[in-house]
């Protein structure tokens, strides 16, 4: 099983500031990495796939980078609606054995 | 735009079988190019993929749950289902159904989730 490790567990950021979230895979997943946003009481929402491609309707302030085992999600200027928990997910295996990271909570500083 | 809605029992006794259904609207479950998934989230914890099924009926399960999981499709009702046998308290979670459109192994559309509690 590919283990996904996210850091930090909690990130305190002021509105308008940049947030940088990290995700590390226990072995290479190439660029088969996605990011999801989850707000309290809601289902997750797909933000990024292919490590850096924004999903339909996702604002340009969200960007992803990385390949192999190290990945980053950057939110360039945090808006009030961006405070949430963010999960990374790898989809590199075949047959699929999809795994998520433990999540990073982005909270208001 | 696809819409998904979970339904099923919210309380299951230990050792019994959890059964959930996901009704799909806004698209056909028989259409090619889609995957139909179940994902769960224990209270206050992270996400765990359970498995998915293609329009063809091929299924893929999380290896850690494979011996207890069955996902099936009912084309006549445009829905898919999850059965998880021999449940314990560790299976208490919010269960989501989701659909992969961009890639089979991604989750583009989600249901709202349903809490299933395992307790006697």
CSV table of C-alpha atoms in Angstrom, one decimal:
chain,number,residue,atom,x,y,z
A,1,UNK,CA,0.0,0.0,0.0
A,2,UNK,CA,1.2,3.5,-0.9
A,3,UNK,CA,1.1,5.6,2.3
A,4,UNK,CA,0.4,9.3,1.8
A,5,UNK,CA,1.6,11.7,4.5
A,6,UNK,CA,0.4,15.3,4.7
A,7,UNK,CA,2.0,18.2,6.6
A,8,UNK,CA,1.4,20.1,8.5
A,9,UNK,CA,-1.7,18.7,10.2
A,10,UNK,CA,-2.9,22.2,10.9
A,11,UNK,CA,-2.0,25.4,9.1
A,12,UNK,CA,-3.0,28.8,10.6
A,13,UNK,CA,-3.1,31.5,7.9
A,14,UNK,CA,-4.5,35.0,7.7
A,15,UNK,CA,-7.0,35.9,5.0
A,16,UNK,CA,-5.1,37.2,1.9
A,17,UNK,CA,-2.0,35.3,2.8
A,18,UNK,CA,-0.5,32.3,0.9
A,19,UNK,CA,-0.9,28.8,2.1
A,20,UNK,CA,1.4,25.9,1.2
A,21,UNK,CA,0.4,22.4,1.9
A,22,UNK,CA,2.6,19.3,1.5
A,23,UNK,CA,1.9,15.7,0.6
A,24,UNK,CA,4.5,12.9,0.5
A,25,UNK,CA,4.1,9.4,-1.0
A,26,UNK,CA,5.9,6.4,0.4
A,27,UNK,CA,6.9,5.5,-3.2
A,28,UNK,CA,6.7,7.2,-6.5
A,29,UNK,CA,3.2,7.9,-7.8
A,30,UNK,CA,4.5,9.8,-10.9
A,31,UNK,CA,2.0,12.6,-11.4
A,32,UNK,CA,-1.1,10.6,-10.4
A,33,UNK,CA,-1.9,12.8,-7.5
A,34,UNK,CA,-5.2,14.7,-6.7
A,35,UNK,CA,-6.2,17.2,-4.1
A,36,UNK,CA,-9.6,17.6,-2.5
A,37,UNK,CA,-11.2,20.3,-0.3
A,38,UNK,CA,-13.6,19.3,2.5
A,39,UNK,CA,-15.7,21.8,4.5
A,40,UNK,CA,-17.5,20.8,7.7
A,41,UNK,CA,-20.6,18.7,7.1
A,42,UNK,CA,-19.9,18.5,3.3
A,43,UNK,CA,-18.5,16.0,0.9
A,44,UNK,CA,-15.0,16.6,-0.4
A,45,UNK,CA,-14.6,18.5,-3.7
A,46,UNK,CA,-12.0,17.7,-6.4
A,47,UNK,CA,-9.6,20.6,-6.8
A,48,UNK,CA,-6.5,19.3,-8.6
A,49,UNK,CA,-5.6,16.1,-10.5
A,50,UNK,CA,-2.6,15.0,-12.4
A,51,UNK,CA,-0.6,16.9,-9.7
A,52,UNK,CA,-1.2,20.3,-11.3
A,53,UNK,CA,-4.4,20.4,-13.4
A,54,UNK,CA,-7.3,22.3,-11.9
A,55,UNK,CA,-10.6,20.6,-12.0
A,56,UNK,CA,-13.6,22.3,-13.7
A,57,UNK,CA,-14.6,25.5,-12.0
A,58,UNK,CA,-11.7,25.7,-9.6
A,59,UNK,CA,-10.3,29.2,-9.1
A,60,UNK,CA,-6.8,30.0,-10.4
A,61,UNK,CA,-5.6,30.8,-6.8
A,62,UNK,CA,-5.3,27.0,-6.3
A,63,UNK,CA,-2.3,25.5,-7.8
A,64,UNK,CA,-0.5,22.1,-7.5
A,65,UNK,CA,3.0,21.0,-8.2
A,66,UNK,CA,5.3,18.1,-7.8
A,67,UNK,CA,5.9,14.6,-9.1
A,68,UNK,CA,7.3,11.3,-7.8
A,69,UNK,CA,7.0,11.4,-4.0
A,70,UNK,CA,6.7,15.1,-3.2
A,71,UNK,CA,3.7,17.3,-3.9
A,72,UNK,CA,2.5,20.8,-3.0
A,73,UNK,CA,-0.8,22.5,-3.0
A,74,UNK,CA,-0.6,26.3,-2.9
A,75,UNK,CA,-3.5,28.7,-2.3
A,76,UNK,CA,-2.1,32.0,-3.4
A,77,UNK,CA,-4.4,34.4,-1.5
A,78,UNK,CA,-6.7,32.8,1.0
A,79,UNK,CA,-10.3,33.7,0.9
A,80,UNK,CA,-12.8,33.1,3.7
A,81,UNK,CA,-14.3,30.2,1.8
A,82,UNK,CA,-10.9,28.4,1.6
A,83,UNK,CA,-10.7,27.5,5.3
A,84,UNK,CA,-11.3,23.8,5.2
A,85,UNK,CA,-9.5,20.5,5.3
A,86,UNK,CA,-7.4,19.4,2.3
A,87,UNK,CA,-6.7,15.8,1.3
A,88,UNK,CA,-4.2,14.4,-1.2
A,89,UNK,CA,-5.0,11.2,-3.0
A,90,UNK,CA,-2.8,8.9,-5.1
A,91,UNK,CA,-4.1,6.9,-8.0
A,92,UNK,CA,-1.0,5.4,-9.4
A,93,UNK,CA,-1.5,1.7,-8.9
A,94,UNK,CA,-3.1,-0.9,-11.2
A,95,UNK,CA,-5.2,-2.6,-10.2
A,96,UNK,CA,-6.3,0.4,-8.2
A,97,UNK,CA,-5.4,0.6,-4.5
A,98,UNK,CA,-6.4,4.2,-4.0
A,99,UNK,CA,-5.1,6.0,-0.8
A,100,UNK,CA,-5.6,9.4,0.8
A,101,UNK,CA,-3.4,11.4,3.0
A,102,UNK,CA,-4.5,12.2,6.6
A,103,UNK,CA,-5.5,15.8,5.7
A,104,UNK,CA,-4.3,19.3,6.5
A,105,UNK,CA,-6.7,21.7,8.2
A,106,UNK,CA,-6.3,25.3,7.1
A,107,UNK,CA,-7.6,27.5,9.8
A,108,UNK,CA,-8.0,31.2,10.3
A,109,UNK,CA,-5.0,32.8,12.1
B,1,UNK,CA,-24.4,17.3,-14.1
B,2,UNK,CA,-24.5,14.1,-12.1
B,3,UNK,CA,-26.2,14.0,-8.8
B,4,UNK,CA,-25.8,11.2,-6.3
B,5,UNK,CA,-27.8,10.3,-3.2
B,6,UNK,CA,-27.1,7.7,-0.6
B,7,UNK,CA,-29.7,5.7,1.2
B,8,UNK,CA,-29.8,2.8,3.6
B,9,UNK,CA,-29.8,1.8,7.2
B,10,UNK,CA,-28.1,4.2,9.6
B,11,UNK,CA,-27.8,1.6,12.4
B,12,UNK,CA,-26.3,-1.9,11.9
B,13,UNK,CA,-25.6,-4.5,14.6
B,14,UNK,CA,-22.1,-5.9,15.0
B,15,UNK,CA,-21.5,-9.0,12.8
B,16,UNK,CA,-24.3,-8.0,10.4
B,17,UNK,CA,-24.1,-6.7,6.9
B,18,UNK,CA,-24.2,-3.0,6.1
B,19,UNK,CA,-26.2,-2.2,2.9
B,20,UNK,CA,-26.3,1.1,1.2
B,21,UNK,CA,-27.6,2.3,-2.2
B,22,UNK,CA,-26.6,5.3,-4.3
B,23,UNK,CA,-29.2,6.7,-6.7
B,24,UNK,CA,-27.8,8.5,-9.7
B,25,UNK,CA,-29.5,11.3,-11.6
B,26,UNK,CA,-28.4,13.5,-14.4
B,27,UNK,CA,-26.8,10.7,-16.2
B,28,UNK,CA,-26.9,7.0,-17.0
B,29,UNK,CA,-25.1,4.5,-14.8
B,30,UNK,CA,-24.7,2.4,-18.0
B,31,UNK,CA,-22.7,5.1,-19.8
B,32,UNK,CA,-19.1,4.3,-20.6
B,33,UNK,CA,-16.3,6.3,-19.1
B,34,UNK,CA,-17.6,6.5,-15.6
B,35,UNK,CA,-16.6,4.8,-12.4
B,36,UNK,CA,-18.9,4.4,-9.4
B,37,UNK,CA,-17.2,4.4,-6.0
B,38,UNK,CA,-17.8,4.1,-2.3
B,39,UNK,CA,-15.6,6.0,0.2
B,40,UNK,CA,-16.0,6.3,3.9
B,41,UNK,CA,-14.9,8.6,6.7
B,42,UNK,CA,-15.0,7.7,10.4
B,43,UNK,CA,-16.1,10.6,12.6
B,44,UNK,CA,-13.3,13.1,12.9
B,45,UNK,CA,-11.0,11.1,10.7
B,46,UNK,CA,-9.7,10.9,7.1
B,47,UNK,CA,-11.0,9.3,3.9
B,48,UNK,CA,-10.8,5.7,3.0
B,49,UNK,CA,-11.6,4.3,-0.5
B,50,UNK,CA,-13.7,1.2,-0.3
B,51,UNK,CA,-14.0,0.3,-4.0
B,52,UNK,CA,-15.5,1.0,-7.4
B,53,UNK,CA,-17.4,-0.5,-10.2
B,54,UNK,CA,-17.3,0.3,-13.9
B,55,UNK,CA,-20.3,0.5,-16.3
B,56,UNK,CA,-19.1,-2.9,-17.6
B,57,UNK,CA,-19.5,-4.4,-14.1
B,58,UNK,CA,-15.8,-4.9,-13.3
B,59,UNK,CA,-15.1,-4.2,-9.7
B,60,UNK,CA,-12.0,-3.1,-7.8
B,61,UNK,CA,-11.8,-3.1,-4.0
B,62,UNK,CA,-9.5,-1.8,-1.3
B,63,UNK,CA,-7.3,-4.8,-0.5
B,64,UNK,CA,-7.9,-4.2,3.3
B,65,UNK,CA,-11.7,-4.6,2.9
B,66,UNK,CA,-11.9,-6.9,-0.2
B,67,UNK,CA,-13.0,-10.0,1.7
B,68,UNK,CA,-16.0,-8.2,3.1
B,69,UNK,CA,-17.1,-5.9,0.3
B,70,UNK,CA,-19.5,-6.2,-2.6
B,71,UNK,CA,-20.3,-3.4,-5.0
B,72,UNK,CA,-23.0,-3.9,-7.6
B,73,UNK,CA,-25.0,-2.0,-10.2
B,74,UNK,CA,-28.8,-2.0,-10.8
B,75,UNK,CA,-29.2,-0.6,-14.3
B,76,UNK,CA,-33.0,-0.7,-14.2
B,77,UNK,CA,-33.0,1.7,-11.2
B,78,UNK,CA,-29.9,3.7,-12.3
B,79,UNK,CA,-28.2,3.0,-8.9
B,80,UNK,CA,-25.3,1.1,-7.4
B,81,UNK,CA,-25.0,-0.5,-4.0
B,82,UNK,CA,-22.5,-1.4,-1.3
B,83,UNK,CA,-22.6,-4.4,1.0
B,84,UNK,CA,-20.1,-4.7,3.8
B,85,UNK,CA,-20.3,-7.9,5.8
B,86,UNK,CA,-19.3,-8.8,9.4
B,87,UNK,CA,-19.2,-5.2,10.5
B,88,UNK,CA,-17.7,-4.0,13.8
B,89,UNK,CA,-17.6,-0.7,15.6
B,90,UNK,CA,-14.6,0.2,13.4
B,91,UNK,CA,-16.9,0.4,10.4
B,92,UNK,CA,-18.8,3.3,11.9
B,93,UNK,CA,-18.4,6.1,9.4
B,94,UNK,CA,-20.0,8.5,7.0
B,95,UNK,CA,-20.3,6.6,3.8
B,96,UNK,CA,-20.1,8.5,0.5
B,97,UNK,CA,-20.9,7.4,-3.0
B,98,UNK,CA,-18.9,9.2,-5.7
B,99,UNK,CA,-18.4,9.1,-9.5
B,100,UNK,CA,-15.2,9.3,-11.5
B,101,UNK,CA,-15.5,11.1,-14.7
B,102,UNK,CA,-12.2,12.8,-15.4
B,103,UNK,CA,-10.4,9.6,-14.5
B,104,UNK,CA,-11.8,6.3,-13.2
B,105,UNK,CA,-9.7,6.6,-10.1
B,106,UNK,CA,-10.8,10.2,-9.2
B,107,UNK,CA,-13.9,11.4,-7.5
B,108,UNK,CA,-15.5,14.3,-9.4
B,109,UNK,CA,-19.1,14.0,-8.1
B,110,UNK,CA,-20.1,13.1,-4.6
B,111,UNK,CA,-23.2,12.3,-2.7
B,112,UNK,CA,-23.9,14.2,0.6
B,113,UNK,CA,-22.9,11.2,2.7
B,114,UNK,CA,-24.8,9.0,5.1
B,115,UNK,CA,-23.7,8.1,8.7
B,116,UNK,CA,-23.8,4.5,9.5
B,117,UNK,CA,-23.3,3.5,13.1
B,118,UNK,CA,-22.4,-0.1,14.1
B,119,UNK,CA,-23.8,-0.7,17.6
B,120,UNK,CA,-25.9,-3.3,19.4
